[in-house]
Short mmCIF file of C-alpha atoms in Angstrom, two decimals:
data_model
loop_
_atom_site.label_atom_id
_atom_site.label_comp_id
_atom_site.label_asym_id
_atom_site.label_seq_id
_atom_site.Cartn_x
_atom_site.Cartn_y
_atom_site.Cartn_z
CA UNK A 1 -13.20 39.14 -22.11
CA UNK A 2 -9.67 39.68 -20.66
CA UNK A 3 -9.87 35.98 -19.32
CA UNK A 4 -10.69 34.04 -22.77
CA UNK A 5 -7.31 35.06 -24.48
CA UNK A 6 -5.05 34.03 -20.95
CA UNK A 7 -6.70 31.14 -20.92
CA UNK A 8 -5.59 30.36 -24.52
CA UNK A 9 -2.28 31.67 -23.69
CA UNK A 10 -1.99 29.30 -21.07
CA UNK A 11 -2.98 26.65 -22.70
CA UNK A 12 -1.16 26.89 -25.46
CA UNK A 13 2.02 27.61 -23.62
CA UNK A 14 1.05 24.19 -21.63
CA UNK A 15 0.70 22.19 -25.37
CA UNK A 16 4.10 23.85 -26.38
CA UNK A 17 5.91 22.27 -22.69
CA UNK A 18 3.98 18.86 -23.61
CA UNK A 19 5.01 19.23 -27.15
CA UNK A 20 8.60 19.84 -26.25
CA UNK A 21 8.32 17.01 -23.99
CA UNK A 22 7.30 14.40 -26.86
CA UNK A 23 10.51 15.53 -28.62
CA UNK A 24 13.30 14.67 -26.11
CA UNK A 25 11.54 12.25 -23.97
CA UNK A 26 13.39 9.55 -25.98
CA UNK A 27 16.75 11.10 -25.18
CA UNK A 28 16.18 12.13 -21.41
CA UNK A 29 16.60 9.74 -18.28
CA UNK A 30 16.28 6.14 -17.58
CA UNK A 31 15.32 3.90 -20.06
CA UNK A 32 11.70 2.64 -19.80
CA UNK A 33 10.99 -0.77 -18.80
CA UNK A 34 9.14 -2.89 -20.92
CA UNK A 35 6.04 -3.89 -19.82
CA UNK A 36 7.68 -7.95 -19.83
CA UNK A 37 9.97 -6.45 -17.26
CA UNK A 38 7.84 -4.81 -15.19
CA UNK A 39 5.95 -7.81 -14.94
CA UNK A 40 8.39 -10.48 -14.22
CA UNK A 41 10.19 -8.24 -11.87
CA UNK A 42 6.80 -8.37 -9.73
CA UNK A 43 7.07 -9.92 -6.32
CA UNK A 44 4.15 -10.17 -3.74
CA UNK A 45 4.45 -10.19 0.00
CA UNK A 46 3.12 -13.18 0.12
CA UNK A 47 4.56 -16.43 -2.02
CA UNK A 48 3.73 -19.90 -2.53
CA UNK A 49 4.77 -23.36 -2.46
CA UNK A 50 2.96 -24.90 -4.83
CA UNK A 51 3.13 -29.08 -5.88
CA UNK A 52 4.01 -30.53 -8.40
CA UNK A 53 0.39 -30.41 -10.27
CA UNK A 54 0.11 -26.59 -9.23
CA UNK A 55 -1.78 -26.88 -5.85
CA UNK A 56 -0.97 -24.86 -3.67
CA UNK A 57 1.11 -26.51 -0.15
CA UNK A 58 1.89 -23.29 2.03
CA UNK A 59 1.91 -19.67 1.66
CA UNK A 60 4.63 -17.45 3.31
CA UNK A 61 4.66 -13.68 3.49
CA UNK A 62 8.49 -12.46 2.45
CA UNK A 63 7.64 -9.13 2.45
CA UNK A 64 6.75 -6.46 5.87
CA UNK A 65 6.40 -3.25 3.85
CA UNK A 66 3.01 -4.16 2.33
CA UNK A 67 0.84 -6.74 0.98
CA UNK A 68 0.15 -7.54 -1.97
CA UNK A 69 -0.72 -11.09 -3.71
CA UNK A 70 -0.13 -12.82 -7.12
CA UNK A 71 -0.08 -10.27 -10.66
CA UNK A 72 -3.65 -10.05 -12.00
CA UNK A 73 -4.49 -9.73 -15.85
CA UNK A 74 -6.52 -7.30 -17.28
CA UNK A 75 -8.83 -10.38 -18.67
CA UNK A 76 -9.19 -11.11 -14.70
CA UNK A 77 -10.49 -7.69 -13.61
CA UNK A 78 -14.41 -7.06 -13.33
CA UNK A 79 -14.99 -4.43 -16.12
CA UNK A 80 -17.26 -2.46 -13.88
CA UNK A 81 -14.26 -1.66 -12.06
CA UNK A 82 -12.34 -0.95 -15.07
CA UNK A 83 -14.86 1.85 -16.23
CA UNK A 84 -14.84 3.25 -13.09
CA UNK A 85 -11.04 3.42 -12.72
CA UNK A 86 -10.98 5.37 -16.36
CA UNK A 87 -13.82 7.42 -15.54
CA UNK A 88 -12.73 8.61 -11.87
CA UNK A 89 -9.19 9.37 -12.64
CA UNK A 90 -8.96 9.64 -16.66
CA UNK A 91 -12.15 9.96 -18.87
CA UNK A 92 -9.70 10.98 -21.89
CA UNK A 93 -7.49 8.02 -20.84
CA UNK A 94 -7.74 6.13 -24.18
CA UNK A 95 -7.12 9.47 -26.51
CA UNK A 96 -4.78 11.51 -24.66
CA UNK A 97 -0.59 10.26 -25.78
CA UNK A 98 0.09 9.88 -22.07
CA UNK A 99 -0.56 13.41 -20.81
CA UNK A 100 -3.93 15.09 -20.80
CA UNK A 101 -3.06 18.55 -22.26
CA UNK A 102 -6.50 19.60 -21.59
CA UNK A 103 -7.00 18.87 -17.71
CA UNK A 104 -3.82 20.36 -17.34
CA UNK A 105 -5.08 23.25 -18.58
CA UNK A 106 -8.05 23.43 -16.71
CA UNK A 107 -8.33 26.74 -14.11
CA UNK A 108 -10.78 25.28 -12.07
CA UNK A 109 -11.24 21.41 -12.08
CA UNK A 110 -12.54 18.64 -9.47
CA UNK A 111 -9.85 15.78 -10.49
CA UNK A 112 -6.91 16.18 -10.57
CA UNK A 113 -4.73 16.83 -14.06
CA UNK A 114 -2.09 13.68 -13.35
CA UNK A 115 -3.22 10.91 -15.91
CA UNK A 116 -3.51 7.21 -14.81
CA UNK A 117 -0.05 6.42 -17.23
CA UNK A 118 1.48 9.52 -14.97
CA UNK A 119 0.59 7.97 -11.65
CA UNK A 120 2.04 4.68 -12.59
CA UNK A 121 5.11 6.72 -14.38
CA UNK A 122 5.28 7.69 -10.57
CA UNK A 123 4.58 4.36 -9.24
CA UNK A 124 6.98 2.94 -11.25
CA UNK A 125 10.02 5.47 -10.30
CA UNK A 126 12.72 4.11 -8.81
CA UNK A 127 14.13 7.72 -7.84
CA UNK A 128 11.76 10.62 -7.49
CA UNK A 129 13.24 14.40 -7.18
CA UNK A 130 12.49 15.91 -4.11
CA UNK A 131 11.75 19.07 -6.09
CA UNK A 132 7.28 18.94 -6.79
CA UNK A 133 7.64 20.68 -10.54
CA UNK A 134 10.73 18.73 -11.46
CA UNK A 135 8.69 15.50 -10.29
CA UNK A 136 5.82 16.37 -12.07
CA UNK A 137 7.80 17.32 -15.53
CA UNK A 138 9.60 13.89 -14.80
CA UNK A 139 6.04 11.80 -14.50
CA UNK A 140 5.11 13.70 -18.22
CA UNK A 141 8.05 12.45 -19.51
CA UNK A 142 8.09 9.16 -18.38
CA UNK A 143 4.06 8.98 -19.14
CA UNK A 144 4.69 10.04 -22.69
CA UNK A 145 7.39 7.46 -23.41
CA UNK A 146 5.20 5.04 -21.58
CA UNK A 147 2.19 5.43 -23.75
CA UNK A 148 4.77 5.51 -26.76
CA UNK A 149 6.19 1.61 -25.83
CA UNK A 150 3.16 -0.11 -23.86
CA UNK A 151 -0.70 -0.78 -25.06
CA UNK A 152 -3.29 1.05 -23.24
CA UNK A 153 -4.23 -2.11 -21.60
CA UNK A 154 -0.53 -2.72 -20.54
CA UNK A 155 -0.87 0.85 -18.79
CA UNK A 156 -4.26 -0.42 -16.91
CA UNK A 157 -2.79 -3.76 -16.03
CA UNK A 158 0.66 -2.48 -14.16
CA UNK A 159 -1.36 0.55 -12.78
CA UNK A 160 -4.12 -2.25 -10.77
CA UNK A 161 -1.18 -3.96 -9.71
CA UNK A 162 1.09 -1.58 -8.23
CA UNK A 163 -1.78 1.38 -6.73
CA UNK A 164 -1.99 1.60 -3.52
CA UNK A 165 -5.81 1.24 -1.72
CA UNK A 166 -6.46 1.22 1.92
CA UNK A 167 -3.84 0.32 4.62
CA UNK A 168 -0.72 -1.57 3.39
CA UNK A 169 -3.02 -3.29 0.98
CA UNK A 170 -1.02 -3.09 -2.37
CA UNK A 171 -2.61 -3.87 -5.97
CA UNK A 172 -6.41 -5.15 -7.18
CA UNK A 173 -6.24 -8.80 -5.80
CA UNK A 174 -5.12 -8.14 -2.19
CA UNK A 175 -7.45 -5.51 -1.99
CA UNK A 176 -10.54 -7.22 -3.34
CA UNK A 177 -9.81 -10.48 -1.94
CA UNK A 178 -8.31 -8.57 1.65
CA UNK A 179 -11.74 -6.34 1.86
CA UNK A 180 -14.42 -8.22 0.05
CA UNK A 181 -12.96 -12.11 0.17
CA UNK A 182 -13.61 -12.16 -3.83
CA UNK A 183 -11.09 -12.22 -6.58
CA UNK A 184 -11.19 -8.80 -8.85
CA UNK A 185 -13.36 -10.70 -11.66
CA UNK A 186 -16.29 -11.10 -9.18
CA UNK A 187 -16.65 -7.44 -7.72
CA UNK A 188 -19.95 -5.28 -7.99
CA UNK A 189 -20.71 -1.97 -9.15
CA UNK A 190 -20.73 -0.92 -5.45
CA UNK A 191 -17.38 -2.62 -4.35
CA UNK A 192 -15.72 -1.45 -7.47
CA UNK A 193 -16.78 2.43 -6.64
CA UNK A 194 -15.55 2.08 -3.54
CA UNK A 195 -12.47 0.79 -4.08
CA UNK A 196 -11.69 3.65 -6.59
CA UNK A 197 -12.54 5.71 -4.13
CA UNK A 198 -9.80 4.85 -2.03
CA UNK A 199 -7.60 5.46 -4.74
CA UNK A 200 -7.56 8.82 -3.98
CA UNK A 201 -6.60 8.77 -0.34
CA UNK A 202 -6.18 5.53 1.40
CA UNK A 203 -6.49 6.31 4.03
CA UNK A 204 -9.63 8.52 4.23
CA UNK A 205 -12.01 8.15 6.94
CA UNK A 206 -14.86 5.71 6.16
CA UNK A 207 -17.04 8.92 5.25
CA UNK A 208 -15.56 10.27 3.28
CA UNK A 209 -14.72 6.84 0.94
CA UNK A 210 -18.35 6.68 1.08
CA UNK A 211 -19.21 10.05 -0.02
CA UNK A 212 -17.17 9.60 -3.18
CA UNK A 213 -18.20 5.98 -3.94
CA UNK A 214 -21.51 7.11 -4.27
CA UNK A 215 -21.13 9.90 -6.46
CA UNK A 216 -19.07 7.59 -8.74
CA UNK A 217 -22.39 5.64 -8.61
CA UNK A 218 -24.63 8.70 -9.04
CA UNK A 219 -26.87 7.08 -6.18
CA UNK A 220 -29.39 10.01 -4.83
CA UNK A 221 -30.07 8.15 -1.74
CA UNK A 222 -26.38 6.92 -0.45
CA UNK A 223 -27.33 4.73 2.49
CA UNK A 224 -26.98 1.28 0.78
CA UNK A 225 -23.08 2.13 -0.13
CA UNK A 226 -22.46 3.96 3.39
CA UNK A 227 -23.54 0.53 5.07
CA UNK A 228 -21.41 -1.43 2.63
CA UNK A 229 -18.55 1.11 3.63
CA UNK A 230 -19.00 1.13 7.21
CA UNK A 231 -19.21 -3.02 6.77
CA UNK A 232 -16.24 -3.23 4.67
CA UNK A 233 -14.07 -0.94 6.21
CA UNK A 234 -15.18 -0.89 9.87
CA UNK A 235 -13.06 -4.39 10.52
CA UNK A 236 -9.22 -5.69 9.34
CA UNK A 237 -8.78 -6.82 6.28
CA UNK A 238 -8.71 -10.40 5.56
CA UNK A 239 -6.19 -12.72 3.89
CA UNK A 240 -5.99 -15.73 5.30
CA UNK A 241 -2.62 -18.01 5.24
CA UNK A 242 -2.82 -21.73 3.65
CA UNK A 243 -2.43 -24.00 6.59
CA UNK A 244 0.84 -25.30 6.96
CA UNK A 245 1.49 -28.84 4.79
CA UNK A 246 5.49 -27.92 4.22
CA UNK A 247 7.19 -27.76 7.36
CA UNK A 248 10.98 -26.41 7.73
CA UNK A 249 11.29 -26.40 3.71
CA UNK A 250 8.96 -24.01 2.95
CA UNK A 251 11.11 -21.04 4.26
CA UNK A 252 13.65 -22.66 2.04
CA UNK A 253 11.66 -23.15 -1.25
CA UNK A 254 11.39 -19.47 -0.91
CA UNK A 255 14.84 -18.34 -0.27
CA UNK A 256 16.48 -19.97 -3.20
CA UNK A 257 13.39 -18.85 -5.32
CA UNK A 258 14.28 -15.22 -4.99
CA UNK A 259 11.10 -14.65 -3.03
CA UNK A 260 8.71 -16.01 -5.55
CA UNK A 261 6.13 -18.80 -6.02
CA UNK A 262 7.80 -21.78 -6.91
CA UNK A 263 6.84 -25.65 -7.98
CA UNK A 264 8.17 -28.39 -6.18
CA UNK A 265 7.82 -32.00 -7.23
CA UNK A 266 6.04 -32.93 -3.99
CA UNK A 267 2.47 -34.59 -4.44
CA UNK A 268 0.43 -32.61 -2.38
CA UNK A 269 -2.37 -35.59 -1.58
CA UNK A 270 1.50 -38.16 -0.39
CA UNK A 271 2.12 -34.83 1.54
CA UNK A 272 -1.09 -34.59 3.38
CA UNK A 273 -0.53 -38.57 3.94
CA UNK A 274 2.71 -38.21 5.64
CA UNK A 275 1.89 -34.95 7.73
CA UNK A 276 -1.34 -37.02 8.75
CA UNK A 277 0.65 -40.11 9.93
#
């Protein structure tokens, strides 16, 4: 009886905060990036020279501090893994502005209350306090004025780009390609759940990634997605390197391209010819 009323209390002390957010967000730190920024500004650890029709000539990684691979669209992501993403981290993901006033409101709870637009607020911070509330109040704000300026697909598309999974994997494609050899359109039900799973914690031992794949599958008998976890994540990932066709210029394709892809007007098929003779 004495709990019903504090938990109204609470969470209407918790709407008021939120509420208070949504009026000053505009006026309080950095200005958000458009989602056109975000995007272009995207650089993966490993970039391309590519010929003059497109194909690719060499790859060279540019970047030591993780590895991720070329942006991926929404349109290119399986939508199995899609539902599972929402479902596993935000069921009210398409209703809530931003901030789900409800899971934070919830005593006792299984996921946690941080919405996907408040991890990538967090992924996309480029300083974080050191101070756990003042982070947290800064993730609601930025989430809020997020959700305000971007599409909900915007949100999903930057967030499967920039999440960490497993390792110093970084973002949908290296992981699906790195772990399963497939691009993200072409993943299963099972390699879907378990990638979510590692959203979580990355690192977790092979167990537990296992454990929590198959309750996003609702599987009663959870030997068929151990085995598929124990094969996946037993051995390295893999990302193999285009064989070099470029030599010497390639490092300097790259340089002057800021670190990015970029097109030469070399022919690939007169390239091969010449590295042949």
């Amino acid at each position: 009886m004495v709990l019903g009323p504090f938990l109204r209390n609470m969470a209407l002390a918790t709407a008021l905060s939120v509420a208070c957010a949504a009026g000053c967000y505009h006026f309080v730190g950095e200005r958000t990036r458009s989602f056109a920024e975000v995007q272009s500004s995207f650089t993966p650890s490993d970039s391309w020279v590519l010929d003059r029709d497109g194909f690719p000539l060499e790859s060279l990684r540019t970047a030591h501090t993780n590895r991720s691979l070329d942006w991926v669209s929404l349109a290119e992501v399986s939508p199995s893994f899609v539902s599972q993403l929402v479902g596993a981290e935000d069921r009210r993901f398409y209703s809530h502005p931003g901030v789900d006033v409800f899971a934070l409101t919830q005593v006792s709870r299984k996921r946690g209350a941080s919405t996907l637009t408040m991890q990538l607020a967090n992924l996309l911070a480029r300083q974080k306090s050191k101070n756990a509330f003042a982070r947290k109040f800064e993730q609601i704000f930025e989430a809020l004025r997020l959700d305000a300026r971007w599409s909900k697909n915007q949100i999903l598309e930057a967030y499967v780009n920039m999440v960490p999974f497993r390792g110093e994997l970084v973002g949908l494609r290296a992981a699906s390609v790195g772990l399963f050899e497939k691009s993200p359109a072409a993943l299963d039900k099972t390699e879907s759940a378990l990638l979510v799973a590692m959203i979580r914690s990355p690192n977790a031992r092979l167990e537990q990634v296992a454990k929590r794949a198959c309750a996003l599958l609702r599987e009663n008998d959870c030997s068929s997605t151990e085995a598929r976890a124990r094969e996946t994540l037993a051995a390295h990932y893999r990302l193999q390197r285009q064989r070099l066709r470029v030599p010497v210029l390639s490092n300097s394709f790259i340089v002057k391209s800021g670190g990015k892809s970029i097109q030469t007007t070399l022919d690939a098929r007169i390239q091969e010819a010449a590295m042949s003779a």
